[in-house]
Coordinates of N, CA and C in Angstrom, one line a residue:
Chain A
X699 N 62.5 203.8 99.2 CA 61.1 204.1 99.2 C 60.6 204.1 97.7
X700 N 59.7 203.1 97.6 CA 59.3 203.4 96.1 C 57.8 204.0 95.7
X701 N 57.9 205.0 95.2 CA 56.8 205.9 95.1 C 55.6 205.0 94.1
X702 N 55.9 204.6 93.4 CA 55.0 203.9 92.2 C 55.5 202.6 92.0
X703 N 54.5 201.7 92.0 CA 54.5 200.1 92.3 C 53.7 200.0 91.2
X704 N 54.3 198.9 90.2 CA 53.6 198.1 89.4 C 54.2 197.1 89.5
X705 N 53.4 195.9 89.3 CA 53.7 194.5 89.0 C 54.5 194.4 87.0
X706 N 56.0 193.9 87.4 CA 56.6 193.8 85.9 C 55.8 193.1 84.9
X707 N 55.2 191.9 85.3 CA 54.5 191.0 84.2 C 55.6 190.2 83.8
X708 N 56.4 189.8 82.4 CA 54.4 190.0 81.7 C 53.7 188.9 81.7
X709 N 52.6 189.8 81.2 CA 51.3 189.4 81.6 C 51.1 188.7 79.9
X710 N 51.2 187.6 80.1 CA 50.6 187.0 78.5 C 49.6 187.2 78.2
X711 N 48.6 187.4 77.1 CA 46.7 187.6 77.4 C 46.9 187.2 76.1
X712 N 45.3 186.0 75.6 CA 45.1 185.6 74.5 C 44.3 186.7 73.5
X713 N 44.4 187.0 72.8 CA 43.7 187.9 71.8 C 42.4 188.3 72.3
X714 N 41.6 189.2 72.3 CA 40.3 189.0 72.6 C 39.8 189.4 74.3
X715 N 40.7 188.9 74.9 CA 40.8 188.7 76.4 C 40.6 190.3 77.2
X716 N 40.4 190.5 78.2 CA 39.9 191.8 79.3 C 41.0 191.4 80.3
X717 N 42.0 192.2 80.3 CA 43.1 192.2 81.1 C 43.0 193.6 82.0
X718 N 43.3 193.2 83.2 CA 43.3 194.4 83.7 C 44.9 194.6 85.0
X719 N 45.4 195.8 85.2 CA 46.8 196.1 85.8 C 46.1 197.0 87.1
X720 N 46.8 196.7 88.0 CA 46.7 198.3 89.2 C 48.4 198.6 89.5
X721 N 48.6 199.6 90.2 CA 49.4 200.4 90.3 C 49.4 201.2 91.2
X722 N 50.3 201.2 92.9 CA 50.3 201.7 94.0 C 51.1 203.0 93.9
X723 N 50.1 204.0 94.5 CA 51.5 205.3 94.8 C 51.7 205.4 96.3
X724 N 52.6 205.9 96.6 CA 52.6 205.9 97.8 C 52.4 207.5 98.8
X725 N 52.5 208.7 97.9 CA 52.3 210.1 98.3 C 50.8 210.5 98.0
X726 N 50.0 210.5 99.6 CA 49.1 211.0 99.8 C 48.4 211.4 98.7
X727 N 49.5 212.7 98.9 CA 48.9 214.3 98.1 C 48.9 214.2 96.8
X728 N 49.6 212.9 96.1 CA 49.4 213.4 94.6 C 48.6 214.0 94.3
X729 N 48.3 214.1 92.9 CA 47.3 215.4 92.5 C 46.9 214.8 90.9
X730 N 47.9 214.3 90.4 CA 47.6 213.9 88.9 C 47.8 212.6 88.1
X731 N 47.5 211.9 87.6 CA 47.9 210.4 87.5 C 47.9 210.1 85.8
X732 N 48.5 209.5 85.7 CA 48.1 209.0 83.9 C 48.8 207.4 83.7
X733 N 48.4 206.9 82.8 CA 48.7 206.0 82.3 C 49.7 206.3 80.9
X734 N 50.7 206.0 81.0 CA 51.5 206.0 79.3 C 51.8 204.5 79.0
X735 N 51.8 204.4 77.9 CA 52.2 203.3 76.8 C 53.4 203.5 76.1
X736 N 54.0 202.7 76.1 CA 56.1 202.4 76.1 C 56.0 201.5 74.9
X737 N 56.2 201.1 73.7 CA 56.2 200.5 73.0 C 58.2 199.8 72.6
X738 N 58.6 199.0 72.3 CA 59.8 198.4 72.9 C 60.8 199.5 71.8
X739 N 62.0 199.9 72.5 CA 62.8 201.0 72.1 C 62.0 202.1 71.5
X740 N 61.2 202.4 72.3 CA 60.4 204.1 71.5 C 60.0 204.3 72.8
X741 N 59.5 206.0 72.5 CA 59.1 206.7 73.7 C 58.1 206.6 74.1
X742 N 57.8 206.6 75.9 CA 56.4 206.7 76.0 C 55.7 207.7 75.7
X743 N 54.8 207.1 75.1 CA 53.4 208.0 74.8 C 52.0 208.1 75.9
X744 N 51.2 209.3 76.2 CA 50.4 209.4 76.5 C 48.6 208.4 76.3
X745 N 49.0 207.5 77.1 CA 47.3 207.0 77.1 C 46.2 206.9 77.1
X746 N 46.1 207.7 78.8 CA 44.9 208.3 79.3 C 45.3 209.1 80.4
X747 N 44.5 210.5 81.0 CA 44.9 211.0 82.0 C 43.8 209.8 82.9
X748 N 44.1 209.7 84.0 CA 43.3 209.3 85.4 C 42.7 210.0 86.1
X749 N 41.3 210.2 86.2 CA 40.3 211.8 86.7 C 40.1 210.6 87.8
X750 N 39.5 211.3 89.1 CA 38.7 210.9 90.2 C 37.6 210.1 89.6
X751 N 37.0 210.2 89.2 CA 35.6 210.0 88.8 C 36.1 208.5 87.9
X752 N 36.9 208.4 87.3 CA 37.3 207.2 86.2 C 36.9 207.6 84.9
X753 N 37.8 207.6 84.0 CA 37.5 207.7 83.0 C 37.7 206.2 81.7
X754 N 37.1 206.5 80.7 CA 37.3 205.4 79.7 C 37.2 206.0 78.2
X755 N 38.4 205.9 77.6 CA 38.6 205.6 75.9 C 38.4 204.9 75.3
X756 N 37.2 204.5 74.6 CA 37.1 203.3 73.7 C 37.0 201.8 74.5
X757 N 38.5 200.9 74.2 CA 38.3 199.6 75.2 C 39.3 199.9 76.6
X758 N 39.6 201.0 76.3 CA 40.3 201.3 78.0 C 39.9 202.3 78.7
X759 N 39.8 201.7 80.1 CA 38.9 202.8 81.2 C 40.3 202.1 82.7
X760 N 40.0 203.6 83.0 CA 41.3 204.0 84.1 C 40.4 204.6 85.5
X761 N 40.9 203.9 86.5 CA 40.2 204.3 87.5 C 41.0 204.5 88.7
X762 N 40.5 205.5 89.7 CA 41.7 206.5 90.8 C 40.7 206.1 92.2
X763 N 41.9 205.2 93.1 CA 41.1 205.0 94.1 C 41.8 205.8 95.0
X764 N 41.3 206.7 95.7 CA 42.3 207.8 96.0 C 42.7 207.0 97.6
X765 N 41.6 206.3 98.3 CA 41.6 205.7 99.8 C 42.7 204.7 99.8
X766 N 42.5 204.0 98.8 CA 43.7 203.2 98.6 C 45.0 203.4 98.3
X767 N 45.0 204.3 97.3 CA 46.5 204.8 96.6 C 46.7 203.9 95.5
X768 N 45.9 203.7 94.8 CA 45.9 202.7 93.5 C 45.1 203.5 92.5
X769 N 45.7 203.1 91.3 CA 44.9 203.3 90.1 C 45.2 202.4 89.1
X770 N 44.0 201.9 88.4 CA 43.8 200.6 87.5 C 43.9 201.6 86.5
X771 N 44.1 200.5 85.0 CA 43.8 200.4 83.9 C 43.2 199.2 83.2
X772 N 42.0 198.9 82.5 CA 41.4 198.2 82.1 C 41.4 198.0 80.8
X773 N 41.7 196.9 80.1 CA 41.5 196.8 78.5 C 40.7 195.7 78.4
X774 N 39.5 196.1 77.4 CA 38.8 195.1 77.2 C 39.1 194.7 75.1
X775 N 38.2 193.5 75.4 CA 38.5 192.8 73.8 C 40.1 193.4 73.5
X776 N 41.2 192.9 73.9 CA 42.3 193.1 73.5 C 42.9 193.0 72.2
X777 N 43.5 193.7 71.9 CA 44.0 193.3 69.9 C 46.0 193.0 70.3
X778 N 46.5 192.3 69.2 CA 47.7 192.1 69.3 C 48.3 194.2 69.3
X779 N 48.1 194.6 68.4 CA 48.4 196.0 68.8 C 48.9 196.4 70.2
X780 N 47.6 196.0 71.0 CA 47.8 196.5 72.6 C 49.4 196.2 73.8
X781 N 49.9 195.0 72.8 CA 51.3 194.6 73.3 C 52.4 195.6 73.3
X782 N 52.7 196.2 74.7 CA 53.6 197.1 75.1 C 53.9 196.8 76.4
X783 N 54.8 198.4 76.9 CA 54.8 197.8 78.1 C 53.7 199.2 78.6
X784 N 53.1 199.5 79.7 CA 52.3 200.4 80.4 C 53.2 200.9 81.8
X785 N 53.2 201.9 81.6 CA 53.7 202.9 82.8 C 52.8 203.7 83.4
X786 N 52.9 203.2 85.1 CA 51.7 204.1 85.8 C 52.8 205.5 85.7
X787 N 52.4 206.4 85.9 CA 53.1 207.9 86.4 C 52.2 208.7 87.2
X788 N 52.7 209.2 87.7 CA 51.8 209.9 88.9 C 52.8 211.4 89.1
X789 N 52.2 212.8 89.5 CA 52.9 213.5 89.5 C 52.6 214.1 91.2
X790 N 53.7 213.3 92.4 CA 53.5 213.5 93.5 C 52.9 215.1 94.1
X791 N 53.4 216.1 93.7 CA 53.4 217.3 94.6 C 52.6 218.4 93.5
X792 N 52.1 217.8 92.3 CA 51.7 218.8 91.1 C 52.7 220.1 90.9
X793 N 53.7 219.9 91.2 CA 54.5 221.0 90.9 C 55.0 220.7 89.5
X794 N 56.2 221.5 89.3 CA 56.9 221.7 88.1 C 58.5 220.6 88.0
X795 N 58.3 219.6 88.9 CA 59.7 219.0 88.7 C 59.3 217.9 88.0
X796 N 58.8 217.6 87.7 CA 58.6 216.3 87.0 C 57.0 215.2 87.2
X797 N 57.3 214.0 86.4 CA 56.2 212.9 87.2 C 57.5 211.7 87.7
X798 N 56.9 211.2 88.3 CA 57.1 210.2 89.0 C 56.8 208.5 88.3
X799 N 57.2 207.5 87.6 CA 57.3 206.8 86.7 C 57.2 205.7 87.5
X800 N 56.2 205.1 87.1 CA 56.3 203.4 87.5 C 57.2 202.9 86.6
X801 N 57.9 201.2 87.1 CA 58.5 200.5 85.9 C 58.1 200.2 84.8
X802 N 56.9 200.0 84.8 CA 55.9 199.5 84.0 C 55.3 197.9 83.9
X803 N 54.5 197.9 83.5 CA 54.0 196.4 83.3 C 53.9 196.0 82.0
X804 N 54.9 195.0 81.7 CA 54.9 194.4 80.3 C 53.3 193.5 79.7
X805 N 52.8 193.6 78.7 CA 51.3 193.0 78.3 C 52.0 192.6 77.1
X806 N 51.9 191.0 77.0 CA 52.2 190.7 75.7 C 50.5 189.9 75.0
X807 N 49.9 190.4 74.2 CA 49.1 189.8 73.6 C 49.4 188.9 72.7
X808 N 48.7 187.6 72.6 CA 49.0 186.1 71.8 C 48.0 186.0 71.5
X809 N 47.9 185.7 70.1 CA 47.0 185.3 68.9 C 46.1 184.0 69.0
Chain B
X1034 N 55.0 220.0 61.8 CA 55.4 219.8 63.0 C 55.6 218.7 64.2
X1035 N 57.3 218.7 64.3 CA 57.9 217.3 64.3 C 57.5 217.0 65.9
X1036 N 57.3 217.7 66.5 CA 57.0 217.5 68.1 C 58.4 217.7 68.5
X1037 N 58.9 216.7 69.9 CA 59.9 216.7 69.7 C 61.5 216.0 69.1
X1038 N 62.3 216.3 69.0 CA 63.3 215.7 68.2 C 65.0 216.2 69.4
X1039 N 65.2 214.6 69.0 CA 66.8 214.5 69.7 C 67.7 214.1 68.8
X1040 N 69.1 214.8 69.2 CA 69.7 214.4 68.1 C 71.4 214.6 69.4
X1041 N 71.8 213.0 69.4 CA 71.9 212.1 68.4 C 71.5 211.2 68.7
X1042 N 70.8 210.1 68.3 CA 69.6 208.8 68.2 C 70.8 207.8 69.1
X1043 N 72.1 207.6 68.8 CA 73.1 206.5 69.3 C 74.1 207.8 69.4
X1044 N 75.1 207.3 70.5 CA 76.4 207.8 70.8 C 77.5 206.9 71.6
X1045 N 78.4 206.6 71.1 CA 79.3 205.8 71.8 C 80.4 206.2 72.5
X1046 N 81.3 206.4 73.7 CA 82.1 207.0 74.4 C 82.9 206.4 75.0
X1047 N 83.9 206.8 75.1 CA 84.5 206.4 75.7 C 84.5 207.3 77.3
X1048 N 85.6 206.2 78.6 CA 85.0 206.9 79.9 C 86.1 208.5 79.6
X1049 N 85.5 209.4 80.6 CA 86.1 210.7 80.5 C 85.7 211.3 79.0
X1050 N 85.0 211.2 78.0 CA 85.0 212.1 77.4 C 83.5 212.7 77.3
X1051 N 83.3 213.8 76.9 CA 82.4 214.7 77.2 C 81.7 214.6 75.9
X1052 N 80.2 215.2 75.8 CA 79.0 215.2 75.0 C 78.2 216.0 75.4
X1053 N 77.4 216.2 74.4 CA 76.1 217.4 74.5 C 74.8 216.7 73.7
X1054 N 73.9 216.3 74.6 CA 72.8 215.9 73.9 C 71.5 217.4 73.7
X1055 N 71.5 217.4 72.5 CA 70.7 218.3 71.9 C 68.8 217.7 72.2
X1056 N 68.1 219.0 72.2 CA 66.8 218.5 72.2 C 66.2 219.9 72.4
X1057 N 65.0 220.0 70.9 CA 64.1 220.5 70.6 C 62.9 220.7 71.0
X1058 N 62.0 221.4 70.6 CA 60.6 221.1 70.6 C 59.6 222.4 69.9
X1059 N 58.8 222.1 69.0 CA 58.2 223.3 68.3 C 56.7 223.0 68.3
X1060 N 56.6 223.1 69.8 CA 55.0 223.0 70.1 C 55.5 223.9 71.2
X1061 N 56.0 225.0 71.1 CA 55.8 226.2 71.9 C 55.8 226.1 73.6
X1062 N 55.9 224.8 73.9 CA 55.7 224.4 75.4 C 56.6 225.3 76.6
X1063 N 56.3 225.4 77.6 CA 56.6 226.0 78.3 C 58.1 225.1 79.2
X1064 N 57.7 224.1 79.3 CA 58.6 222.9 80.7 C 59.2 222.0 79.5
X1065 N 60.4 221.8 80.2 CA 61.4 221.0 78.9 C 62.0 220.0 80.3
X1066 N 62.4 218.7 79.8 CA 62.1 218.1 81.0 C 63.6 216.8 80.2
X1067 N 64.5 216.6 81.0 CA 65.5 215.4 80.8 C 65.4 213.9 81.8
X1068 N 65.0 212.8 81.0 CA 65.0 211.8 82.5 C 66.1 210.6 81.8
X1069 N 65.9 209.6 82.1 CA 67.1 208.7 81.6 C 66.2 207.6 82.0
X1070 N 66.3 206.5 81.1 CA 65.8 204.9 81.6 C 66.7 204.3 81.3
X1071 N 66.6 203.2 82.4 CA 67.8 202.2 82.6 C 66.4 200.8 83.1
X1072 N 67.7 199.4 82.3 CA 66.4 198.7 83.1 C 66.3 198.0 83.8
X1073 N 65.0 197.8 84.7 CA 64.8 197.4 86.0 C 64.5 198.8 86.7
X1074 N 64.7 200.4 86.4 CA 64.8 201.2 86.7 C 63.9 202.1 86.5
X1075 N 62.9 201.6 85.3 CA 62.1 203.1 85.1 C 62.7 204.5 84.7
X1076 N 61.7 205.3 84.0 CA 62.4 206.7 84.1 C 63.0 207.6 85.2
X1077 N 64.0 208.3 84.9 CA 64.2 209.3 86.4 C 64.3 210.3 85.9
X1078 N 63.6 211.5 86.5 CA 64.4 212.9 86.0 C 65.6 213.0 86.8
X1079 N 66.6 213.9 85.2 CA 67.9 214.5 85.7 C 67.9 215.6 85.9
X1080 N 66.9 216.6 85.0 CA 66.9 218.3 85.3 C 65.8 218.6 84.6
X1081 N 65.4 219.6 84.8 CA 64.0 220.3 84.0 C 63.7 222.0 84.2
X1082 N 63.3 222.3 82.9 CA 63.2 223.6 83.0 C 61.6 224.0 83.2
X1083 N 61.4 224.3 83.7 CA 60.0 224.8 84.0 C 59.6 226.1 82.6
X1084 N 60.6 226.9 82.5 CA 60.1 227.8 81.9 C 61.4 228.3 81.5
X1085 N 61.3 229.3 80.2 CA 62.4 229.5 79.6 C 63.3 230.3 81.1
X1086 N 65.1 230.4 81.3 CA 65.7 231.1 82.0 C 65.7 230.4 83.0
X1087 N 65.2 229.2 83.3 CA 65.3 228.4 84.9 C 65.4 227.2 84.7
X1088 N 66.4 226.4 85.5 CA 66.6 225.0 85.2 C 66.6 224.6 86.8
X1089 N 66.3 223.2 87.0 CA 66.2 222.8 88.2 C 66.6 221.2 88.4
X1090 N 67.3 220.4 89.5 CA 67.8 219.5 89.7 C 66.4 219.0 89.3
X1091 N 66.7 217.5 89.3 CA 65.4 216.5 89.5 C 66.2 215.2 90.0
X1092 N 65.9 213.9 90.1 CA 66.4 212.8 90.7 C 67.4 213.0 91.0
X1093 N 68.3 212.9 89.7 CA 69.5 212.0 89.3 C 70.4 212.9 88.7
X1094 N 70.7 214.5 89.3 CA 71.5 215.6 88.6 C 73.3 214.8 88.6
X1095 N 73.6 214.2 89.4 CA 75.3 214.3 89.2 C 75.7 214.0 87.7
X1096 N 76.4 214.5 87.4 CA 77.6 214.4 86.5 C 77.1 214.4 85.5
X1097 N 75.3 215.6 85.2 CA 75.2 216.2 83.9 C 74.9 217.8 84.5
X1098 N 74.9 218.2 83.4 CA 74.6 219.9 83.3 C 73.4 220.1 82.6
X1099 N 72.7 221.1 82.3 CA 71.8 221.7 81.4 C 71.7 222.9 81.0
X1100 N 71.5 223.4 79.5 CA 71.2 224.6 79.1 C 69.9 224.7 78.7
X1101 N 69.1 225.8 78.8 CA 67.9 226.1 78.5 C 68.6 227.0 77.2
X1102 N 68.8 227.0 76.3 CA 68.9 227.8 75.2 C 68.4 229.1 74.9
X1103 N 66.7 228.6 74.8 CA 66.1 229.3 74.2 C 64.3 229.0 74.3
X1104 N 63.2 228.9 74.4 CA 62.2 227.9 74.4 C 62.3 227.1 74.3
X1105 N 62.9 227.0 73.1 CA 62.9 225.8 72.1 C 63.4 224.6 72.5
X1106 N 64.9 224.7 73.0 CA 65.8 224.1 73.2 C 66.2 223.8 74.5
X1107 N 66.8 222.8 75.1 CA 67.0 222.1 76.0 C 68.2 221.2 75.8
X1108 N 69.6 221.3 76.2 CA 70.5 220.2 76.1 C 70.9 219.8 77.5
X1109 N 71.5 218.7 77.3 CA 72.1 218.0 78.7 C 73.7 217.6 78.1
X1110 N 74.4 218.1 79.0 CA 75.9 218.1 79.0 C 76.3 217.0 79.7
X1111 N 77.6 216.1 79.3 CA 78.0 214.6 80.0 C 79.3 215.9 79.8
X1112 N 80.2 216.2 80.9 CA 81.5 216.7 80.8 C 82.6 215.7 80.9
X1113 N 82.3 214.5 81.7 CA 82.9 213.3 82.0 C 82.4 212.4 82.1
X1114 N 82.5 211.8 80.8 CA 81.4 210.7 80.8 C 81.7 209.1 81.7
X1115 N 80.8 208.5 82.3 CA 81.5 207.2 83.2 C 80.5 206.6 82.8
X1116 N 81.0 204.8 82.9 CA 80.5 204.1 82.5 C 78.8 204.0 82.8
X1117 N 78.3 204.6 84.2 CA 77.3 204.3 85.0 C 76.1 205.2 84.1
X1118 N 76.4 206.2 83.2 CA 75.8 206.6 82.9 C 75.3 206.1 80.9
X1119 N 75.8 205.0 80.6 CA 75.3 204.0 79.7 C 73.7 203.9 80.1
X1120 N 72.9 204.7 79.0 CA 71.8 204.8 79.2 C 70.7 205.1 77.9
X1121 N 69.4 205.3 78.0 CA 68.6 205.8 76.8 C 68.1 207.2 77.5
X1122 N 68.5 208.4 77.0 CA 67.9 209.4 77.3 C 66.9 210.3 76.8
X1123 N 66.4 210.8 77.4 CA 64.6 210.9 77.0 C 64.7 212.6 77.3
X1124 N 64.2 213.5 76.3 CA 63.8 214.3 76.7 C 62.1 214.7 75.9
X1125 N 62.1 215.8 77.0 CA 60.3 216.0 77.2 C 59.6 217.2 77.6
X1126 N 58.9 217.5 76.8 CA 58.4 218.9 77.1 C 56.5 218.9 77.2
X1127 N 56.1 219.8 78.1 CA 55.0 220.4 78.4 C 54.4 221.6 78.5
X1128 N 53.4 221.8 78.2 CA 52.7 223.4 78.1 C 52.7 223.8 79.0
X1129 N 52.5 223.3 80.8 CA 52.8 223.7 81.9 C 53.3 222.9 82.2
X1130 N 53.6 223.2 83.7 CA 54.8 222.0 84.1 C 53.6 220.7 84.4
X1131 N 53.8 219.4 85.4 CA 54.4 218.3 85.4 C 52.7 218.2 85.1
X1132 N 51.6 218.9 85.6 CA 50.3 217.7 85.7 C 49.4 218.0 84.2
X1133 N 50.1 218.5 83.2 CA 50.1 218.1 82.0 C 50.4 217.0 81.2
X1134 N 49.9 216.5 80.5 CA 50.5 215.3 79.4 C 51.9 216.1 79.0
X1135 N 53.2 215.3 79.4 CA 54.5 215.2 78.2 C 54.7 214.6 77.3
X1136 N 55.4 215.5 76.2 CA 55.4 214.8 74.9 C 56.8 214.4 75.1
X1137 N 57.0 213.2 74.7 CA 58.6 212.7 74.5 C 59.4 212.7 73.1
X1138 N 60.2 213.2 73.2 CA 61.3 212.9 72.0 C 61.4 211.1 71.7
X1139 N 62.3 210.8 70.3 CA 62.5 209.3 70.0 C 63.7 208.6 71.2
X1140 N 64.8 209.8 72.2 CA 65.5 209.2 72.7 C 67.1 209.1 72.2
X1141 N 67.6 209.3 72.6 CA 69.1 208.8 72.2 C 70.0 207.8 73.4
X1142 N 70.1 206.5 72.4 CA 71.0 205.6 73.4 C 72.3 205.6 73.3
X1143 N 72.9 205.8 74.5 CA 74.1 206.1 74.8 C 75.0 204.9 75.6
X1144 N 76.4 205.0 75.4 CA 76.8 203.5 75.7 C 78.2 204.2 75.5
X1145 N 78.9 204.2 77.0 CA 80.0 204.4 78.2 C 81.1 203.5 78.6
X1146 N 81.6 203.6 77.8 CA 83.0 202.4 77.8 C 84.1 202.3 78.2

């Protein structure tokens, strides 16, 4: 059973470009969702949390479809910078054991 | 203030012998959290302490241990190390537990021979 679905990629995108990822959970009840950024042999780092309502940072905006069990992440005007890989996580039961880790989706930006 | 820090960055082993991965944190956090990535596999928790004095299985507990030290501190014990466990290990701490942002350590890769 796999709790968190993302598509591996990658996803090539020309510089400049509006790329966008979704990401399936599969537990109802979650409660909390985020987006982290994985950059290649380093730790993931925090992105954006994922609120109900959708939220947006600058050129990325994250949005929680709760009916569906999906949540996007959207980058717009992309910069080479933005090439990583993206991990959905989702924290199934809001307890204290952990989150729950997508694969991630690799984004390579090309100049 | 380093966030957090693992030490040791690389470790090489041979099968059957044992290790102690060390891991810090001096942002006072409450939840100290161990996962492992492998690839094709994503992260998985192996154990997590919620709060100083309590440690708890997560995914993938066989064939590590954990000490909660102290706040601060968090290690994960390999007593017998096997090859299956050739991995990058991650540890991670939060101010509450899990529907907070975790902050990650740099990782230490490990490699089971």
């Amino acid at each position: 059973r796999k709790e968190v679905e993302q598509d591996p990629g990658p996803f090539n995108v020309p510089e400049g470009a509006t790329v966008a990822f979704n990401c399936t959970y599969s537990n109802s009840a979650s409660q909390s969702f985020f987006w982290y950024r994985q950059d290649c042999r380093k730790e993931p780092k925090l992105l954006m949390s994922v609120y109900s309502s959708g939220n947006e940072d600058g050129r990325f905006t994250a949005q929680l479809n709760r009916a569906s069990q999906y949540i996007s992440l959207l980058i717009r005007d992309s910069k080479l910078s933005d090439s990583a890989t993206y991990l959905c996580v989702v924290n199934p039961g809001g307890g204290a054991d952990g989150l729950t880790f997508g694969k991630g989706t690799h984004l390579i930006i090309q100049p | 203030n380093a966030g957090v820090t693992q030490t040791p960055k690389f470790q090489v082993l041979k099968t059957g012998q044992s290790m102690t991965l060390q891991c810090a944190q001096d942002m006072n956090h409450n939840s100290m959290y161990w996962y492992r990535q492998d690839p094709g596999m994503g992260l998985r928790l192996i154990y997590y302490s919620a709060s100083e004095g309590t440690t708890d299985k997560g995914e993938v507990p066989n064939g590590y241990n954990v000490s909660r030290l102290n706040k601060r501190e968090f290690s994960l014990r390999l007593e017998s190390a096997a090859p299956s466990q050739t991995s990058v290990y991650f540890c991670a701490s939060s101010e509450v537990p899990s529907y907070n942002e975790q902050f990650f350590g740099p990782g230490t890769r490990l490699t089971v021979l």
